[in-house]
Amino acid sequence: MVETFAFNVNGVSKTYVGRRSAVAAVDGVDLHVAKGQFVAICGQSGSGKSTLLALVGGLCRPTAGSVTVGESDLGQLTPSGLADFRGRQVGFVFQFSSLLPNLRAIDNVALAALLQTGGGYPRAYAAARACLAEVGLANRETAFPRELSGGQQRRVAIARALVNRPGLLLADEPTSDLDEQTAEEIFALLRRVQQAHGATLVLVTHDTRLARSADRLIYLHQGRIVEDLVPDRVDARLQPIERVAWPPPLHEASPSACSPADEPIQPLGAGLGRFVIDFLGWTFAVTLAIFAINHLTAGFQQRTVSREQDSRRQIEELAFRGMRSNVEDLVEQSDGSFLLTLSLENLAAE
Ligand code: ADP
Ligand code: MG
């Protein structure tokens, strides 16, 4: 039986104190969420949604009140106990994919498993492979994040959140930067994996239409819960629930086009060589382009300068070609010097 978590938020406040003012991001919230529930949290920007999620996930501590997740009173945990709680019991999906760009999709997912569970590489990579298959990316295991679409990157982030089999999934606006159709797909996927894993899901979203497919809809305003309701929903788009066996048996790790099951597991960072080659290639191309631009600019400047010199020389030649001068006057001054008056005339036709 998979262990799931209910959580209790009791009289919780979180106040950020600045130099001049204090902001009550969460203000006296009481919230109980049952095991396996899907709760959507909506509210205007700045209403405290992310802060509430961070408090439940043990990412920050409340200024007042207590948060209990399963059996753990988060206020009683040491910093390392809290880190352990986050790693083992909570799966986070953030607003942007937050994948490590120089690791392949499978490495990104396996890393989360390697950091938390024993069992080493074979187990971590088998779990990562199973999770990627579960989110529909069995054939993109070896892709780097930049080679994936926004929706696919979000799927990898969901696989990463699932890999340690958390009882609590927390998603902070996971679809806000996606187009409508992709957002719907990601939403349905979250719903499906939540049900398949029997996890509790708390999802922050601006999209009240999608939020209506949750079991419970909570509105926050200025750090307080102003509505807590069960939405009427008919969501035919949700796909049938398929319970997953966990942890995945090693021999059942999903085969994929890119990475057959008998392919030796590559060590973490196997893509580093490719990254270095890419990097050097780009550096060379950019240097070459800068050199070429520099060379062209220098040539252009030199041609402009010599054109100007030529035209000045022609004007000088022209000015002096027909030059004649006549002495008009020569007067001796009282101090013994002479004052000479000349008249100059250019007789050239031009
Ligand atoms: P939401 O996710 O609903 O947009 P947040 O929880 O991010 O809201 O923020 C709630 C309020 O707390 C906002 O007024 C925000 O400016 C403030 N806030 C959030 N995080 C911090 C922080 N680290 N330091 C100071 N103020 C913060
Ligand atoms: Mg937020």
Tab-separated table of C-alpha atoms and ligand atoms in Angstrom:
chain	number	residue	atom	x	y	z
A	1	MET	CA	0.000	0.000	0.000
A	2	VAL	CA	1.370	3.350	-1.019
A	3	GLU	CA	1.765	5.787	1.824
A	4	THR	CA	-0.041	9.062	1.250
A	5	PHE	CA	-0.224	12.190	3.307
A	6	ALA	CA	-2.857	14.413	4.683
A	7	PHE	CA	-1.647	17.735	5.942
A	8	ASN	CA	-2.821	20.251	8.477
A	9	VAL	CA	-2.078	23.934	8.425
A	10	ASN	CA	-3.019	25.366	11.802
A	11	GLY	CA	-3.269	29.122	12.300
A	12	VAL	CA	-0.317	29.695	10.008
A	13	SER	CA	1.042	33.127	9.174
A	14	LYS	CA	4.109	34.100	7.245
A	15	THR	CA	5.244	37.692	7.438
A	16	TYR	CA	8.121	39.090	5.442
A	17	VAL	CA	9.711	41.968	7.290
A	18	GLY	CA	11.464	44.557	5.167
A	19	ARG	CA	13.341	47.689	6.212
A	20	ARG	CA	10.294	49.916	6.067
A	21	SER	CA	7.325	47.603	6.059
A	22	ALA	CA	6.118	44.076	6.753
A	23	VAL	CA	4.054	41.956	4.353
A	24	ALA	CA	1.698	39.324	5.730
A	25	ALA	CA	1.961	36.927	2.767
A	26	VAL	CA	-0.078	34.269	4.602
A	27	ASP	CA	-2.324	35.505	7.353
A	28	GLY	CA	-3.820	33.075	9.869
A	29	VAL	CA	-4.634	30.175	7.545
A	30	ASP	CA	-6.275	26.962	8.751
A	31	LEU	CA	-6.414	24.198	6.183
A	32	HIS	CA	-6.837	20.448	6.383
A	33	VAL	CA	-6.318	18.366	3.268
A	34	ALA	CA	-7.309	14.719	3.225
A	35	LYS	CA	-5.156	11.956	1.811
A	36	GLY	CA	-5.337	11.633	-1.942
A	37	GLN	CA	-7.250	14.878	-2.399
A	38	PHE	CA	-6.608	17.168	-5.375
A	39	VAL	CA	-6.781	20.750	-4.158
A	40	ALA	CA	-6.511	23.718	-6.495
A	41	ILE	CA	-5.524	27.089	-5.048
A	42	CYS	CA	-6.503	30.208	-6.964
A	43	GLY	CA	-6.177	33.885	-6.219
A	44	GLN	CA	-4.753	37.084	-7.566
A	45	SER	CA	-1.043	37.567	-7.954
A	46	GLY	CA	0.423	38.394	-4.543
A	47	SER	CA	-2.404	36.711	-2.629
A	48	GLY	CA	0.012	34.296	-0.923
A	49	LYS	CA	-0.459	31.116	-3.001
A	50	SER	CA	3.241	30.352	-3.499
A	51	THR	CA	4.036	31.174	0.104
A	52	LEU	CA	1.345	28.795	1.345
A	53	LEU	CA	2.664	26.063	-0.946
A	54	ALA	CA	6.224	26.705	0.253
A	55	LEU	CA	5.075	26.422	3.878
A	56	VAL	CA	3.356	23.087	3.233
A	57	GLY	CA	6.410	21.783	1.341
A	58	GLY	CA	8.820	22.806	4.096
A	59	LEU	CA	10.592	25.307	1.842
A	60	CYS	CA	10.112	28.012	4.452
A	61	ARG	CA	9.025	28.161	8.053
A	62	PRO	CA	5.934	29.989	9.327
A	63	THR	CA	6.159	33.093	11.472
A	64	ALA	CA	3.261	31.704	13.546
A	65	GLY	CA	1.248	28.481	13.654
A	66	SER	CA	2.210	24.942	12.667
A	67	VAL	CA	2.256	22.709	9.606
A	68	THR	CA	1.937	18.946	9.961
A	69	VAL	CA	2.397	16.683	6.954
A	70	GLY	CA	1.546	13.069	7.656
A	71	GLU	CA	3.202	12.359	10.968
A	72	SER	CA	5.781	15.120	10.637
A	73	ASP	CA	5.388	18.394	12.492
A	74	LEU	CA	7.607	20.476	10.244
A	75	GLY	CA	8.337	22.979	13.007
A	76	GLN	CA	10.065	20.225	14.986
A	77	LEU	CA	12.398	19.171	12.205
A	78	THR	CA	16.024	20.290	12.062
A	79	PRO	CA	17.201	21.896	8.797
A	80	SER	CA	18.611	18.569	7.593
A	81	GLY	CA	15.450	16.754	8.721
A	82	LEU	CA	13.424	19.263	6.738
A	83	ALA	CA	15.626	18.733	3.674
A	84	ASP	CA	15.144	14.996	4.045
A	85	PHE	CA	11.380	15.468	4.335
A	86	ARG	CA	11.318	17.557	1.152
A	87	GLY	CA	13.424	15.099	-0.803
A	88	ARG	CA	11.617	11.942	0.205
A	89	GLN	CA	8.050	12.946	0.785
A	90	VAL	CA	7.315	15.913	-1.469
A	91	GLY	CA	7.425	16.226	-5.244
A	92	PHE	CA	7.658	19.811	-6.474
A	93	VAL	CA	6.670	21.025	-9.917
A	94	PHE	CA	7.565	24.658	-10.355
A	95	GLN	CA	6.275	27.326	-12.687
A	96	PHE	CA	9.103	26.898	-15.173
A	97	SER	CA	10.633	23.554	-15.931
A	98	SER	CA	13.683	24.132	-13.687
A	99	LEU	CA	15.543	21.312	-15.400
A	100	LEU	CA	19.334	21.280	-15.399
A	101	PRO	CA	20.152	22.285	-18.981
A	102	ASN	CA	23.308	20.211	-19.361
A	103	LEU	CA	21.729	16.951	-18.275
A	104	ARG	CA	19.573	14.739	-20.453
A	105	ALA	CA	15.929	14.226	-19.523
A	106	ILE	CA	16.684	10.873	-17.910
A	107	ASP	CA	19.615	12.297	-15.920
A	108	ASN	CA	17.441	15.121	-14.622
A	109	VAL	CA	14.924	12.604	-13.322
A	110	ALA	CA	17.469	10.044	-12.083
A	111	LEU	CA	19.405	12.744	-10.211
A	112	ALA	CA	16.415	13.333	-7.926
A	113	ALA	CA	16.309	9.605	-7.200
A	114	LEU	CA	20.074	9.324	-6.700
A	115	LEU	CA	20.020	12.144	-4.177
A	116	GLN	CA	17.352	10.488	-2.070
A	117	THR	CA	17.244	6.755	-2.364
A	118	GLY	CA	19.696	3.989	-1.890
A	119	GLY	CA	20.107	1.365	-4.567
A	120	GLY	CA	22.516	3.252	-6.798
A	121	TYR	CA	22.452	3.882	-10.503
A	122	PRO	CA	20.515	0.849	-11.803
A	123	ARG	CA	17.582	1.479	-9.514
A	124	ALA	CA	17.580	5.264	-9.980
A	125	TYR	CA	17.737	4.977	-13.766
A	126	ALA	CA	15.083	2.253	-13.859
A	127	ALA	CA	12.781	4.467	-11.776
A	128	ALA	CA	13.578	7.489	-13.972
A	129	ARG	CA	12.880	5.489	-17.121
A	130	ALA	CA	9.552	4.270	-15.736
A	131	CYS	CA	8.524	7.808	-14.760
A	132	LEU	CA	9.445	9.228	-18.171
A	133	ALA	CA	7.377	6.477	-19.785
A	134	GLU	CA	4.515	7.333	-17.460
A	135	VAL	CA	4.497	10.957	-18.621
A	136	GLY	CA	4.682	9.898	-22.284
A	137	LEU	CA	8.355	10.589	-22.901
A	138	ALA	CA	9.768	7.071	-23.220
A	139	ASN	CA	11.317	7.990	-26.549
A	140	ARG	CA	12.897	11.266	-25.419
A	141	GLU	CA	15.031	10.013	-22.534
A	142	THR	CA	18.290	11.185	-24.057
A	143	ALA	CA	17.041	14.598	-25.166
A	144	PHE	CA	18.456	17.693	-23.508
A	145	PRO	CA	15.950	20.221	-22.137
A	146	ARG	CA	16.613	22.661	-25.002
A	147	GLU	CA	15.606	19.936	-27.450
A	148	LEU	CA	12.183	19.565	-25.812
A	149	SER	CA	9.068	21.713	-26.155
A	150	GLY	CA	7.717	23.625	-23.141
A	151	GLY	CA	5.085	20.956	-22.552
A	152	GLN	CA	7.656	18.152	-22.795
A	153	GLN	CA	9.960	19.960	-20.361
A	154	ARG	CA	7.056	20.200	-17.937
A	155	ARG	CA	6.457	16.458	-18.363
A	156	VAL	CA	10.085	15.789	-17.428
A	157	ALA	CA	9.622	18.000	-14.346
A	158	ILE	CA	6.543	15.959	-13.417
A	159	ALA	CA	8.504	12.716	-13.886
A	160	ARG	CA	11.218	14.166	-11.641
A	161	ALA	CA	8.619	15.084	-9.005
A	162	LEU	CA	7.273	11.517	-9.087
A	163	VAL	CA	10.529	9.604	-9.067
A	164	ASN	CA	10.820	9.279	-5.300
A	165	ARG	CA	7.221	8.249	-5.063
A	166	PRO	CA	6.159	11.211	-2.884
A	167	GLY	CA	2.931	11.217	-0.915
A	168	LEU	CA	2.482	14.911	-1.572
A	169	LEU	CA	2.728	16.634	-4.941
A	170	LEU	CA	2.955	20.427	-4.934
A	171	ALA	CA	2.684	22.276	-8.232
A	172	ASP	CA	3.050	26.044	-8.460
A	173	GLU	CA	1.468	27.391	-11.645
A	174	PRO	CA	2.854	24.524	-13.733
A	175	THR	CA	0.963	25.577	-16.862
A	176	SER	CA	1.138	29.371	-16.760
A	177	ASP	CA	3.642	29.673	-19.629
A	178	LEU	CA	2.027	27.030	-21.847
A	179	ASP	CA	-0.569	27.362	-24.586
A	180	GLU	CA	-4.128	26.410	-23.757
A	181	GLN	CA	-4.091	22.923	-25.231
A	182	THR	CA	-0.721	21.988	-23.700
A	183	ALA	CA	-1.877	23.411	-20.364
A	184	GLU	CA	-4.918	21.127	-20.509
A	185	GLU	CA	-2.738	18.128	-21.316
A	186	ILE	CA	-0.360	18.868	-18.434
A	187	PHE	CA	-3.287	19.379	-16.100
A	188	ALA	CA	-4.849	16.079	-17.119
A	189	LEU	CA	-1.481	14.357	-16.779
A	190	LEU	CA	-1.011	15.707	-13.250
A	191	ARG	CA	-4.475	14.540	-12.352
A	192	ARG	CA	-3.835	11.106	-13.822
A	193	VAL	CA	-0.487	10.520	-12.118
A	194	GLN	CA	-1.862	11.855	-8.839
A	195	GLN	CA	-4.634	9.297	-8.946
A	196	ALA	CA	-2.379	6.516	-10.191
A	197	HIS	CA	0.073	7.117	-7.352
A	198	GLY	CA	-2.617	7.836	-4.790
A	199	ALA	CA	-0.826	11.048	-3.852
A	200	THR	CA	-2.242	14.258	-2.451
A	201	LEU	CA	-1.945	17.065	-5.017
A	202	VAL	CA	-1.990	20.765	-4.279
A	203	LEU	CA	-1.894	22.854	-7.408
A	204	VAL	CA	-1.673	26.633	-7.609
A	205	THR	CA	-3.118	28.058	-10.789
A	206	HIS	CA	-4.502	31.215	-12.344
A	207	ASP	CA	-6.666	29.127	-14.614
A	208	THR	CA	-9.978	28.836	-12.798
A	209	ARG	CA	-11.487	26.845	-15.671
A	210	LEU	CA	-8.911	24.078	-15.279
A	211	ALA	CA	-9.013	24.413	-11.502
A	212	ARG	CA	-12.611	23.287	-11.611
A	213	SER	CA	-11.451	19.750	-12.327
A	214	ALA	CA	-9.973	19.592	-8.815
A	215	ASP	CA	-11.723	17.929	-5.861
A	216	ARG	CA	-11.579	21.149	-3.953
A	217	LEU	CA	-11.071	24.751	-4.929
A	218	ILE	CA	-9.636	27.308	-2.536
A	219	TYR	CA	-9.428	31.030	-3.157
A	220	LEU	CA	-6.860	33.134	-1.360
A	221	HIS	CA	-7.054	36.876	-0.967
A	222	GLN	CA	-4.431	38.900	0.870
A	223	GLY	CA	-3.059	35.820	2.562
A	224	ARG	CA	-6.417	34.504	3.752
A	225	ILE	CA	-8.730	31.769	2.538
A	226	VAL	CA	-11.852	33.513	1.321
A	227	GLU	CA	-13.534	30.536	-0.370
A	228	ASP	CA	-13.234	26.787	0.047
A	229	LEU	CA	-15.584	24.854	-2.209
A	230	VAL	CA	-16.165	21.667	-4.171
A	231	PRO	CA	-16.428	22.644	-7.837
A	232	ASP	CA	-19.091	21.169	-10.127
A	233	ARG	CA	-17.065	19.437	-12.707
A	234	VAL	CA	-17.487	17.198	-15.659
A	235	ASP	CA	-14.094	16.607	-17.121
A	236	ALA	CA	-14.423	14.064	-19.860
A	237	ARG	CA	-10.871	14.754	-20.941
A	238	LEU	CA	-9.324	12.953	-17.995
A	239	GLN	CA	-7.923	9.625	-19.004
A	240	PRO	CA	-8.637	6.348	-17.236
A	241	ILE	CA	-6.683	5.750	-14.080
A	242	GLU	CA	-4.000	3.151	-14.198
A	243	ARG	CA	-2.428	2.135	-10.905
A	244	VAL	CA	1.347	1.855	-11.121
A	245	ALA	CA	3.495	-0.744	-9.416
A	246	TRP	CA	6.217	0.866	-7.366
A	247	PRO	CA	9.135	0.720	-7.196
A	248	PRO	CA	9.359	-0.461	-10.799
A	249	PRO	CA	10.990	-3.891	-11.132
A	250	LEU	CA	14.307	-3.452	-12.925
A	251	HIS	CA	13.455	-5.949	-15.669
A	252	GLU	CA	10.275	-4.017	-16.460
A	253	ALA	CA	11.985	-0.730	-17.074
A	254	SER	CA	10.287	0.706	-20.136
A	255	PRO	CA	12.207	0.176	-23.304
A	256	SER	CA	12.346	3.135	-25.646
A	257	ALA	CA	13.463	3.919	-29.152
A	258	CYS	CA	16.372	6.016	-27.903
A	259	SER	CA	17.426	3.768	-25.126
A	260	PRO	CA	16.680	0.071	-25.370
A	261	ALA	CA	16.283	-1.788	-22.099
A	262	ASP	CA	19.591	-3.628	-22.495
A	263	GLU	CA	21.515	-0.445	-23.202
A	264	PRO	CA	24.183	0.051	-20.520
A	265	ILE	CA	23.252	2.822	-18.133
A	266	GLN	CA	25.350	5.840	-18.822
A	267	PRO	CA	26.806	7.679	-15.869
A	268	LEU	CA	25.352	10.975	-14.754
A	269	GLY	CA	26.708	13.767	-16.936
A	270	ALA	CA	27.220	11.472	-19.910
A	271	GLY	CA	26.112	14.378	-22.069
A	272	LEU	CA	28.963	16.600	-20.856
A	273	GLY	CA	31.222	15.657	-23.781
A	274	ARG	CA	28.548	16.641	-26.240
A	275	PHE	CA	27.965	19.889	-24.388
A	276	VAL	CA	31.710	20.713	-24.496
A	277	ILE	CA	31.861	19.947	-28.237
A	278	ASP	CA	28.760	22.087	-28.843
A	279	PHE	CA	30.215	24.853	-26.706
A	280	LEU	CA	33.599	24.821	-28.503
A	281	GLY	CA	31.846	24.707	-31.879
A	282	TRP	CA	29.738	27.733	-31.042
A	283	THR	CA	32.712	29.594	-29.558
A	284	PHE	CA	34.689	28.995	-32.754
A	285	ALA	CA	31.779	30.108	-34.973
A	286	VAL	CA	31.176	33.268	-32.930
A	287	THR	CA	34.922	34.140	-32.890
A	288	LEU	CA	35.083	33.661	-36.655
A	289	ALA	CA	32.049	35.907	-37.158
A	290	ILE	CA	33.543	38.642	-34.933
A	291	PHE	CA	36.869	38.402	-36.802
A	292	ALA	CA	35.108	38.697	-40.184
A	293	ILE	CA	33.033	41.695	-39.053
A	294	ASN	CA	36.157	43.357	-37.624
A	295	HIS	CA	38.042	42.765	-40.875
A	296	LEU	CA	35.237	44.182	-43.045
A	297	THR	CA	34.834	47.236	-40.799
A	298	ALA	CA	38.585	47.953	-40.874
A	299	GLY	CA	38.621	47.703	-44.685
A	300	PHE	CA	35.651	50.038	-44.984
A	301	GLN	CA	37.240	52.615	-42.651
A	302	GLN	CA	40.537	52.494	-44.547
A	303	ARG	CA	38.800	53.046	-47.897
A	304	THR	CA	36.835	56.009	-46.466
A	305	VAL	CA	39.989	57.642	-45.053
A	306	SER	CA	41.971	57.287	-48.279
A	307	ARG	CA	39.019	58.675	-50.305
A	308	GLU	CA	38.994	61.754	-48.068
A	309	GLN	CA	42.776	62.181	-48.379
A	310	ASP	CA	42.554	61.978	-52.193
A	311	SER	CA	39.856	64.604	-52.417
A	312	ARG	CA	41.783	66.959	-50.056
A	313	ARG	CA	44.900	66.561	-52.191
A	314	GLN	CA	42.915	67.389	-55.359
A	315	ILE	CA	41.490	70.540	-53.719
A	316	GLU	CA	44.966	71.607	-52.598
A	317	GLU	CA	46.383	71.056	-56.088
A	318	LEU	CA	43.524	72.994	-57.582
A	319	ALA	CA	43.956	75.862	-55.116
A	320	PHE	CA	47.616	76.335	-55.823
A	321	ARG	CA	47.771	75.436	-59.502
A	322	GLY	CA	47.113	78.962	-60.892
A	323	MET	CA	48.211	80.951	-57.857
A	324	ARG	CA	49.836	84.355	-58.506
A	325	SER	CA	50.912	86.965	-56.010
A	326	ASN	CA	51.786	90.661	-56.278
A	327	VAL	CA	53.554	92.852	-53.767
A	328	GLU	CA	51.144	95.713	-53.152
A	329	ASP	CA	53.097	97.658	-50.571
A	330	LEU	CA	56.145	97.582	-48.286
A	331	VAL	CA	56.317	100.078	-45.383
A	332	GLU	CA	59.027	100.478	-42.774
A	333	GLN	CA	57.605	100.626	-39.236
A	334	SER	CA	58.748	102.874	-36.411
A	335	ASP	CA	60.340	99.910	-34.549
A	336	GLY	CA	62.472	99.019	-37.581
A	337	SER	CA	60.284	96.158	-38.856
A	338	PHE	CA	58.527	96.085	-42.264
A	339	LEU	CA	54.839	95.672	-43.125
A	340	LEU	CA	54.418	93.720	-46.389
A	341	THR	CA	51.049	93.699	-48.189
A	342	LEU	CA	50.526	90.964	-50.813
A	343	SER	CA	47.613	90.338	-53.110
A	344	LEU	CA	46.899	86.668	-54.028
A	345	GLU	CA	44.965	85.593	-57.081
A	346	ASN	CA	44.103	82.142	-58.487
A	347	LEU	CA	44.225	82.339	-62.258
A	348	ALA	CA	43.275	78.714	-62.918
A	349	ALA	CA	40.001	78.314	-64.859
A	350	GLU	CA	38.487	75.757	-62.400
B	1	ADP	P1	1.309	34.632	-5.140
B	1	ADP	O1	2.031	33.345	-5.331
B	1	ADP	O2	-0.136	34.492	-4.832
B	1	ADP	O3	1.532	35.558	-6.297
B	1	ADP	P2	3.281	35.134	-3.084
B	1	ADP	O4	3.091	34.080	-2.062
B	1	ADP	O5	4.409	34.967	-4.025
B	1	ADP	O6	1.926	35.376	-3.864
B	1	ADP	O7	3.480	36.516	-2.352
B	1	ADP	C1	2.574	37.008	-1.374
B	1	ADP	C2	3.070	38.344	-0.885
B	1	ADP	O8	4.292	38.161	-0.177
B	1	ADP	C3	3.355	39.343	-1.977
B	1	ADP	O9	2.978	40.621	-1.534
B	1	ADP	C4	4.838	39.256	-2.151
B	1	ADP	O10	5.343	40.465	-2.602
B	1	ADP	C5	5.300	38.931	-0.748
B	1	ADP	N1	6.514	38.113	-0.759
B	1	ADP	C6	6.637	36.871	-1.258
B	1	ADP	N2	7.890	36.397	-1.066
B	1	ADP	C7	8.574	37.383	-0.432
B	1	ADP	C8	9.909	37.512	0.069
B	1	ADP	N3	10.785	36.522	-0.073
B	1	ADP	N4	10.258	38.653	0.654
B	1	ADP	C9	9.368	39.666	0.817
B	1	ADP	N5	8.085	39.608	0.395
B	1	ADP	C10	7.676	38.491	-0.216
B	2	MG	MG	3.165	32.635	-6.971
